[in-house]
Amino acid sequence: MNALLRVSAVLTNGAYVLNLDYDHYVNNSGALREAMCFLMDPEAGNWTCFVQFPLRPPAASADDEDPWGSRDSVFFDIDMKCLDGIQGPVYVGSGCCFNRKALYGFEPPVADDADDLETSPRRWCCFGGTERRKLMLRRNRSVVPLLDSADHDEETVGARRRRLLSHHAALQQHFGHSTLFIASAFKEKGPSAMAVAATPLLKEAIHVVSCAYEERTRWGKEVGWIYGACAGVATGFRMHARGWESAYCVPARPAFRSYAGASPSDMLAGASRRASAAMGILLGRHCPVWAGGGSMRPLQRLAYVNCVAYPLTSIPLTVYCALSAVCLLTGKFIFPDDVDDYDGFLLVLLLSSVIASVALELKWSGVSLRAWWRAEKLWLVIGTSAGLAAVFQGTLRACTGIDVGFSTDTAAVAVSEQPAEDDDEEAMTADSTRSVLWTNLLVPPISVLLGNLAGVVVAVSYGMDHGYESWGPLGWKLVFAAWVVAHLQGFLRGLLSRRERAPTLAVLWSVLFISILSLMWVNTQTYYGPSVPSATQQPIF
């Protein structure tokens, strides 16, 4: 992308740049015109670094057939609209129109006096801050080396030449060794090579896209798209940190759509890459907790923290899913035996808030209840697999420099294609979109699923052997375990949808993992004296 940005500056030097990934297409020909309404606005356009469009699934697939579509709808129709009222939406990596100056590292224009504050959009600050303080923080945020414009009447010719050479060297360190490209960066609009012949212009274009051009420059660090993990979030974060503001455009007809829906295995691999990249930003130099200085508004910073810290939620999620199996297999419970009215009131209040938040999400995003439930099941599978692996991988990489790669290659167990009958081809295609192929990321969710299923079977057997009175203490435990199994039942059907592609190795590793934990629990309990079980505990192990 940075190479394309440079060569376009040499050839045309358009003021605005459209970024669209290879797996998306233009669905609305008038979308760019609507983006220009933001970028070319005489007031707000001077402060706008990019205009982000929502990314929609293919038109042929409804949200009910796209497990991840409803969660994307909640993000684009609720979260991004809320951010549009602060400092603007985040950059999601595609479907975006950029201001070229913002990509180069320039700061937005700063008002010179209090009267010019009226031309600034979103004139209020979070938590009661003043506009003058915000403008002072925006000053000197540009990473582009600018020439000192102070009066140098007493400066000698040699000193002035040295100062200009020093400034030119700083520009080359920032933009690279291309005089034509540096000139285009400071030109307001229009090509900077009007008087250059075609042959030298072609050589200059080849020069700026060469592999060695970015060596010893700030490209990928402060200029252009940021390299490394989660480049989209980091690029937008650096722009907002310099004081720029973004805009969110939601036309009636979706501007961009993706070509085709992904299979569950592809979703798992993509979620693993995104979660690892998010942890890389959270534990790196672009961490939104402390990076960026004080020009970013607190709520905008909190939004960026939420964008990169979401893999951490996989830890309590996995613990909760495992606790339901532990409670059934060990006879213990996460709630105390004597729950007073106050604790019960807090529990009811918590459940009511969860239900209310779900109802508001369904209302604001327009997602059906069935599509929301499919997205929740996929969220739990990804949280206990890709998210959990990303937390450990990112932590080890940041602390020790060790890169522990988790396999996401689903072709390892792909069997050779056999000749199929014509009437079976459609069924095989449908099965391939629902099946889950082998990857070692499947071990944690399969372990959680098998543990809960084993706990349910053991608890039901215990209740049938000990009569009606034993079902009372088992009731809530079975409810928690059944809730986890209900989330993972679609994942189980995906594992077993194609018998010849069933990830037997993942199941064996999961059974071995559960067996080792069970043996460790039994051996650990032998070191403690016998305890008197309470009325709500059943001695299973």
XYZ file of C-alpha atoms in Angstrom:
541
model
C 0.000 0.000 0.000
C 2.823 2.401 0.795
C 4.437 1.701 -2.570
C 1.152 2.419 -4.348
C 0.781 5.590 -2.305
C 4.187 6.863 -3.460
C 3.799 5.985 -7.121
C 0.360 7.597 -7.254
C 1.863 10.751 -5.754
C 4.519 10.856 -8.462
C 2.068 10.257 -11.311
C -1.170 12.007 -10.303
C -0.821 13.265 -6.713
C -4.544 13.045 -6.013
C -5.571 14.619 -2.738
C -7.562 11.566 -1.629
C -6.824 7.836 -1.649
C -9.282 4.920 -1.661
C -8.274 1.764 0.207
C -10.179 -1.425 -0.669
C -9.016 -4.982 -0.027
C -8.944 -7.658 -2.683
C -11.905 -9.540 -1.170
C -14.299 -6.563 -1.358
C -16.013 -4.916 -4.295
C -17.766 -1.607 -4.913
C -21.508 -2.027 -4.439
C -22.519 1.641 -4.624
C -21.046 3.838 -7.354
C -22.061 6.987 -5.479
C -20.133 6.081 -2.329
C -17.019 8.011 -3.335
C -19.071 11.117 -3.994
C -20.541 10.861 -0.501
C -17.023 10.509 0.915
C -15.987 13.672 -0.910
C -18.805 15.515 0.867
C -16.878 14.930 4.094
C -13.331 15.387 2.816
C -14.031 18.491 0.709
C -16.224 20.232 3.246
C -14.887 23.803 3.653
C -14.883 23.502 7.452
C -14.874 19.884 8.621
C -12.836 18.652 5.651
C -9.678 20.343 6.922
C -9.823 18.177 10.053
C -10.896 14.866 8.471
C -8.165 12.280 7.939
C -10.351 9.508 6.495
C -13.950 8.493 5.852
C -14.770 4.942 6.885
C -17.599 2.919 5.322
C -19.200 -0.151 6.928
C -18.202 -3.474 5.375
C -21.194 -5.656 4.599
C -21.406 -9.409 3.837
C -22.284 -10.649 0.341
C -25.753 -9.717 -0.857
C -26.582 -13.331 -1.681
C -26.009 -14.513 1.914
C -28.390 -13.356 4.602
C -27.268 -12.710 8.140
C -28.869 -15.981 9.204
C -26.424 -17.847 6.942
C -23.414 -15.791 8.015
C -22.486 -16.592 11.636
C -20.184 -13.583 11.887
C -22.454 -11.187 10.041
C -24.593 -10.247 13.037
C -21.573 -9.436 15.183
C -20.207 -7.244 12.392
C -23.591 -5.532 12.209
C -23.425 -4.726 15.912
C -19.922 -3.299 15.458
C -20.664 -1.200 12.378
C -24.196 -0.086 13.313
C -23.652 0.636 17.016
C -19.998 0.961 18.018
C -18.823 2.901 14.977
C -21.777 5.294 15.112
C -21.005 6.012 18.755
C -17.362 6.740 17.914
C -18.492 9.133 15.197
C -19.625 11.469 17.964
C -16.227 11.562 19.702
C -13.207 11.787 17.404
C -14.415 9.527 14.642
C -14.557 5.809 13.837
C -11.509 3.568 13.795
C -9.901 2.404 10.570
C -10.816 -1.237 9.940
C -8.368 -1.903 7.098
C -10.638 -1.612 4.060
C -13.465 0.453 2.626
C -11.890 3.787 3.517
C -11.091 7.095 1.762
C -7.961 8.824 3.096
C -6.665 12.348 3.076
C -3.200 12.010 1.556
C -1.724 14.644 3.893
C -2.817 12.641 6.937
C -1.058 9.533 5.612
C 2.168 11.512 5.196
C 2.249 12.435 8.886
C 1.127 16.047 8.676
C -0.958 17.503 11.466
C -4.361 19.085 10.829
C -4.575 22.860 10.467
C -4.582 24.640 13.822
C -6.701 27.700 14.554
C -4.690 30.838 15.276
C -7.168 32.576 17.568
C -10.369 31.995 19.450
C -12.521 33.263 16.568
C -11.341 30.413 14.362
C -12.645 27.879 16.851
C -16.077 28.132 15.258
C -14.713 26.432 12.130
C -13.654 23.356 14.086
C -16.042 20.399 14.083
C -16.945 18.685 17.358
C -15.977 21.739 19.392
C -16.626 20.063 22.732
C -14.057 18.051 24.653
C -14.553 14.975 26.764
C -14.744 15.401 30.525
C -15.109 19.174 30.346
C -11.751 20.043 28.726
C -11.389 23.423 27.018
C -10.955 23.933 23.307
C -7.910 26.154 23.775
C -6.159 23.363 25.678
C -7.028 20.944 22.891
C -5.601 23.265 20.250
C -2.414 23.726 22.241
C -2.036 19.958 22.449
C -2.498 19.689 18.700
C 0.401 21.978 17.977
C 3.760 20.456 17.046
C 2.259 16.964 16.519
C 3.418 16.748 12.928
C 6.166 14.213 12.330
C 7.077 15.887 9.027
C 10.224 18.041 9.414
C 9.230 21.622 8.641
C 11.536 24.485 7.736
C 11.969 27.123 10.410
C 10.233 30.271 9.177
C 11.785 32.646 11.712
C 13.535 35.832 10.627
C 17.130 35.193 9.627
C 18.261 38.646 8.475
C 21.677 38.300 10.053
C 22.185 34.798 8.715
C 25.064 34.386 6.299
C 24.720 32.703 2.952
C 26.716 29.699 4.144
C 24.614 29.281 7.263
C 21.425 29.476 5.235
C 22.746 26.870 2.818
C 23.677 24.548 5.672
C 20.231 25.019 7.194
C 18.521 24.204 3.906
C 20.736 21.159 3.371
C 19.947 19.949 6.879
C 16.241 20.385 6.220
C 16.530 18.532 2.908
C 18.363 15.656 4.626
C 15.607 15.475 7.244
C 12.983 15.329 4.503
C 14.867 12.520 2.779
C 15.011 10.595 6.043
C 11.269 11.063 6.383
C 9.976 10.595 2.819
C 12.891 8.860 1.099
C 15.430 9.868 -1.543
C 13.087 11.185 -4.203
C 13.030 14.910 -4.861
C 9.947 14.611 -7.042
C 8.001 12.751 -4.359
C 9.067 15.221 -1.654
C 7.848 18.071 -3.837
C 4.504 16.332 -4.352
C 4.056 15.928 -0.591
C 4.061 19.704 -0.084
C 1.960 20.467 -3.150
C -1.671 21.179 -2.340
C -3.228 19.296 -5.258
C -2.539 18.221 -8.786
C 0.469 16.355 -10.178
C 3.913 17.660 -9.347
C 5.430 16.303 -12.553
C 3.681 18.395 -15.189
C 6.951 19.439 -16.823
C 8.694 16.068 -16.486
C 9.055 13.904 -19.567
C 7.547 10.442 -19.697
C 10.830 8.515 -19.511
C 12.266 10.235 -16.394
C 8.824 10.058 -14.789
C 8.674 6.312 -15.364
C 12.146 5.889 -13.855
C 11.092 7.931 -10.822
C 7.959 5.812 -10.391
C 10.039 2.630 -10.513
C 12.465 4.157 -8.023
C 9.803 4.960 -5.396
C 8.350 1.422 -5.533
C 11.701 -0.336 -5.251
C 12.355 -2.586 -2.277
C 15.305 -0.535 -1.020
C 13.493 2.801 -1.097
C 12.132 2.556 2.462
C 15.461 1.712 4.073
C 16.475 4.234 6.754
C 13.223 6.152 6.366
C 10.076 6.519 8.460
C 7.861 4.615 6.060
C 5.835 2.047 7.970
C 6.705 3.704 11.289
C 5.386 7.263 11.085
C 4.538 7.670 7.394
C 1.906 5.784 5.424
C 0.383 2.559 6.627
C 2.036 1.293 9.802
C 3.782 -2.049 9.406
C 3.448 -4.910 11.833
C 0.581 -6.419 13.762
C -2.906 -5.029 13.186
C -1.693 -2.347 10.799
C -5.164 -0.914 10.270
C -5.821 -0.047 13.904
C -2.283 1.296 14.372
C -2.535 3.511 11.279
C -5.798 5.076 12.377
C -4.535 5.451 15.932
C -1.484 7.454 14.843
C -3.687 9.831 12.850
C -6.083 10.407 15.726
C -3.113 10.897 18.053
C -1.913 13.801 15.870
C -5.269 15.528 16.293
C -7.064 14.410 13.140
C -10.718 13.418 13.193
C -12.439 10.800 11.048
C -15.963 10.516 9.654
C -18.381 7.614 9.312
C -20.498 7.336 6.178
C -23.416 4.880 6.057
C -25.230 5.248 2.722
C -28.650 3.682 2.205
C -27.140 1.229 -0.259
C -24.018 -0.486 1.151
C -20.886 0.989 -0.351
C -18.712 -2.134 -0.255
C -19.416 -5.845 0.137
C -17.239 -8.921 0.454
C -17.197 -11.504 -2.305
C -18.114 -14.687 -0.432
C -18.661 -15.968 3.062
C -15.877 -17.880 4.776
C -16.050 -21.404 6.137
C -15.781 -22.018 9.905
C -12.152 -23.065 9.522
C -11.323 -19.886 7.616
C -13.127 -17.827 10.253
C -11.084 -19.514 12.967
C -7.825 -18.840 11.132
C -8.766 -15.215 10.468
C -9.833 -14.684 14.073
C -6.510 -16.107 15.243
C -4.557 -13.656 13.078
C -6.645 -10.685 14.212
C -6.385 -11.622 17.886
C -2.610 -12.102 17.660
C -2.276 -8.745 15.923
C -4.411 -7.058 18.592
C -2.214 -8.459 21.354
C 0.839 -7.268 19.432
C -0.471 -3.700 19.549
C -1.591 -3.938 23.175
C 1.882 -5.055 24.279
C 3.861 -2.989 21.762
C 4.913 0.599 21.236
C 1.555 1.545 19.696
C -0.386 0.544 22.812
C -3.327 2.984 23.099
C -3.056 3.014 26.893
C 0.038 5.256 26.887
C 1.019 5.983 23.263
C -0.117 8.964 21.268
C 0.416 11.794 23.740
C -2.371 13.956 25.079
C -4.077 15.109 21.878
C -6.429 12.128 21.787
C -9.659 12.373 23.702
C -10.081 9.984 26.653
C -13.168 8.254 25.264
C -11.461 7.769 21.900
C -8.455 6.254 23.648
C -10.773 3.965 25.593
C -12.338 2.850 22.315
C -8.911 1.942 20.917
C -8.124 0.017 24.093
C -11.340 -1.925 23.583
C -10.340 -2.687 19.974
C -7.031 -4.302 20.940
C -7.740 -5.714 24.427
C -10.659 -7.949 23.490
C -8.528 -11.171 23.361
C -8.068 -10.855 27.137
C -11.749 -11.695 27.598
C -10.952 -15.225 26.438
C -9.348 -15.990 29.819
C -12.473 -15.486 31.998
C -14.606 -16.983 29.219
C -12.571 -20.195 29.169
C -12.509 -20.343 32.966
C -16.279 -19.969 33.129
C -16.839 -22.718 30.537
C -14.474 -25.030 32.404
C -15.968 -24.284 35.837
C -19.307 -25.814 34.879
C -17.582 -29.138 34.156
C -15.425 -28.879 37.282
C -18.507 -28.311 39.439
C -20.189 -31.450 38.121
C -17.119 -33.672 38.312
C -15.884 -32.561 41.742
C -19.184 -32.028 43.545
C -18.421 -28.379 44.306
C -20.232 -25.237 43.166
C -19.187 -21.706 42.316
C -21.952 -20.231 44.485
C -21.968 -20.593 48.281
C -24.525 -22.792 50.001
C -26.232 -19.940 51.827
C -27.164 -17.163 49.378
C -28.945 -14.276 51.072
C -31.494 -11.951 49.508
C -28.932 -9.254 48.718
C -26.746 -11.647 46.717
C -29.797 -12.943 44.904
C -30.842 -9.391 44.069
C -27.399 -8.648 42.620
C -27.569 -11.803 40.505
C -31.008 -10.889 39.169
C -29.801 -7.350 38.457
C -26.788 -8.684 36.552
C -28.890 -11.031 34.445
C -31.395 -8.250 33.765
C -28.641 -5.929 32.536
C -27.337 -8.643 30.201
C -30.799 -9.243 28.768
C -31.373 -5.500 28.356
C -28.058 -5.036 26.531
C -28.888 -7.911 24.176
C -32.328 -6.438 23.478
C -30.813 -3.042 22.676
C -28.235 -4.613 20.364
C -30.961 -6.466 18.483
C -33.035 -3.302 18.173
C -30.257 -0.933 17.094
C -28.482 -3.290 14.702
C -31.585 -4.896 13.186
C -30.198 -8.409 13.699
C -32.607 -11.294 14.139
C -32.549 -13.391 17.283
C -31.484 -16.475 15.331
C -28.556 -14.662 13.742
C -27.528 -13.272 17.129
C -27.542 -16.774 18.636
C -25.372 -18.113 15.810
C -22.891 -15.295 16.373
C -22.797 -16.003 20.105
C -21.930 -19.644 19.474
C -19.147 -18.669 17.098
C -17.901 -16.055 19.597
C -17.554 -18.707 22.316
C -15.656 -21.082 20.010
C -13.270 -18.335 18.890
C -12.858 -17.035 22.450
C -11.817 -20.428 23.802
C -9.511 -21.203 20.874
C -8.045 -18.363 18.815
C -8.406 -15.689 21.494
C -6.850 -17.830 24.210
C -3.947 -18.830 21.973
C -3.380 -15.196 20.975
C -3.067 -14.110 24.609
C -0.282 -16.591 25.338
C 1.398 -16.091 21.977
C 1.368 -12.307 22.265
C 2.579 -12.332 25.861
C 5.480 -14.675 25.103
C 6.454 -12.684 22.031
C 6.428 -9.375 23.916
C 8.191 -10.606 27.066
C 10.687 -13.155 25.774
C 10.787 -12.632 22.012
C 9.734 -16.254 21.464
C 7.215 -16.656 18.656
C 5.093 -19.707 19.405
C 3.057 -20.321 16.285
C -0.267 -22.120 16.553
C -1.166 -24.023 13.433
C -4.138 -22.651 11.541
C -3.492 -24.597 8.362
C -6.632 -26.583 7.618
C -5.129 -28.419 4.644
C -3.232 -30.875 6.832
C -6.155 -33.284 7.032
C -7.743 -32.579 3.677
C -8.319 -35.895 1.957
C -7.775 -36.380 -1.731
C -10.797 -35.499 -3.794
C -12.573 -38.571 -5.105
C -14.874 -38.628 -8.112
C -18.355 -37.792 -6.926
C -21.696 -38.286 -8.533
C -23.451 -35.263 -9.964
C -26.278 -35.449 -7.457
C -23.817 -35.507 -4.548
C -21.698 -32.523 -5.583
C -24.108 -29.960 -4.164
C -24.351 -31.827 -0.859
C -20.578 -32.086 -0.590
C -20.228 -28.356 -1.254
C -22.744 -27.556 1.462
C -20.971 -29.874 3.910
C -17.608 -28.267 3.183
C -18.959 -24.859 4.217
C -20.086 -26.261 7.579
C -17.260 -28.669 8.386
C -14.340 -27.804 10.651
C -10.954 -29.176 9.662
C -7.987 -29.957 11.848
C -6.005 -27.291 13.638
C -4.453 -27.402 17.093
C -6.602 -24.413 18.037
C -9.508 -26.868 18.296
C -8.074 -28.608 21.357
C -9.331 -26.090 24.007
C -12.976 -25.898 22.810
C -13.133 -29.663 22.302
C -11.732 -30.180 25.809
C -14.345 -27.819 27.245
C -17.106 -29.577 25.314
C -16.042 -33.098 26.301
C -15.553 -32.065 29.916
C -19.053 -30.611 30.151
C -20.600 -33.608 28.387
C -18.792 -35.969 30.753
C -19.925 -33.903 33.721
C -23.549 -33.996 32.577
C -23.441 -37.775 32.068
C -21.810 -38.373 35.454
C -24.211 -36.022 37.247
C -27.296 -37.595 35.652
C -26.030 -41.064 36.551
C -25.423 -39.931 40.121
C -28.942 -38.478 40.340
C -30.537 -41.660 39.027
C -28.610 -43.797 41.514
C -29.318 -41.651 44.604
C -32.971 -40.860 44.120
C -35.100 -37.748 43.854
C -33.481 -35.803 46.713
C -30.102 -35.669 44.954
C -31.505 -33.748 41.978
C -31.935 -30.540 43.954
C -28.215 -29.767 44.385
C -27.562 -30.866 40.777
C -30.123 -28.520 39.212
C -28.119 -25.298 38.899
C -24.949 -27.170 37.991
C -26.705 -28.899 35.119
C -28.139 -25.563 33.963
C -24.659 -24.009 33.735
C -23.227 -27.031 31.934
C -26.191 -27.243 29.556
C -25.747 -23.550 28.705
C -22.120 -24.185 27.703
C -23.037 -27.312 25.721
C -25.799 -25.389 23.927
C -23.214 -22.850 22.749
C -20.877 -25.599 21.521
C -23.402 -27.981 19.954
C -23.076 -26.289 16.558
C -19.302 -26.612 16.831
C -19.736 -30.336 17.561
C -21.933 -30.798 14.512
C -19.324 -29.039 12.412
C -16.667 -31.443 13.663
C -18.740 -34.487 12.761
C -20.358 -33.220 9.569
C -17.820 -35.004 7.352
C -16.719 -38.313 8.796
C -13.690 -38.632 6.540
C -12.513 -35.182 7.670
C -13.284 -35.474 11.369
C -10.324 -34.098 13.359
C -9.622 -37.311 15.257
C -6.253 -36.025 16.410
C -7.875 -33.014 18.071
C -10.357 -35.252 19.894
C -7.588 -37.554 21.108
C -5.518 -34.635 22.383
C -8.571 -33.255 24.164
C -9.348 -36.589 25.819
C -5.724 -36.911 26.899
C -5.758 -33.375 28.295
C -8.941 -33.982 30.308
C -7.618 -37.319 31.600
C -4.398 -35.723 32.821
C -6.307 -32.974 34.628
C -8.620 -35.536 36.227
C -5.707 -37.638 37.458
C -3.994 -34.550 38.834
C -7.171 -33.603 40.703
C -7.578 -37.086 42.201
C -3.944 -37.273 43.277
C -4.076 -33.775 44.744
C -7.095 -34.615 46.867
C -5.224 -37.499 48.523
C -2.933 -34.983 50.265
C -5.855 -33.458 52.143
C -7.810 -35.017 54.950
C -11.379 -36.165 54.385
C -13.905 -33.363 54.653
C -17.584 -33.550 55.424
C -19.500 -32.743 52.226
C -22.270 -30.206 52.425
C -25.834 -30.816 51.425
C -25.235 -29.432 47.936
C -22.121 -31.516 47.199
C -22.184 -34.968 45.670
C -18.963 -37.045 45.915
C -18.355 -38.000 42.287
C -14.564 -38.195 42.308
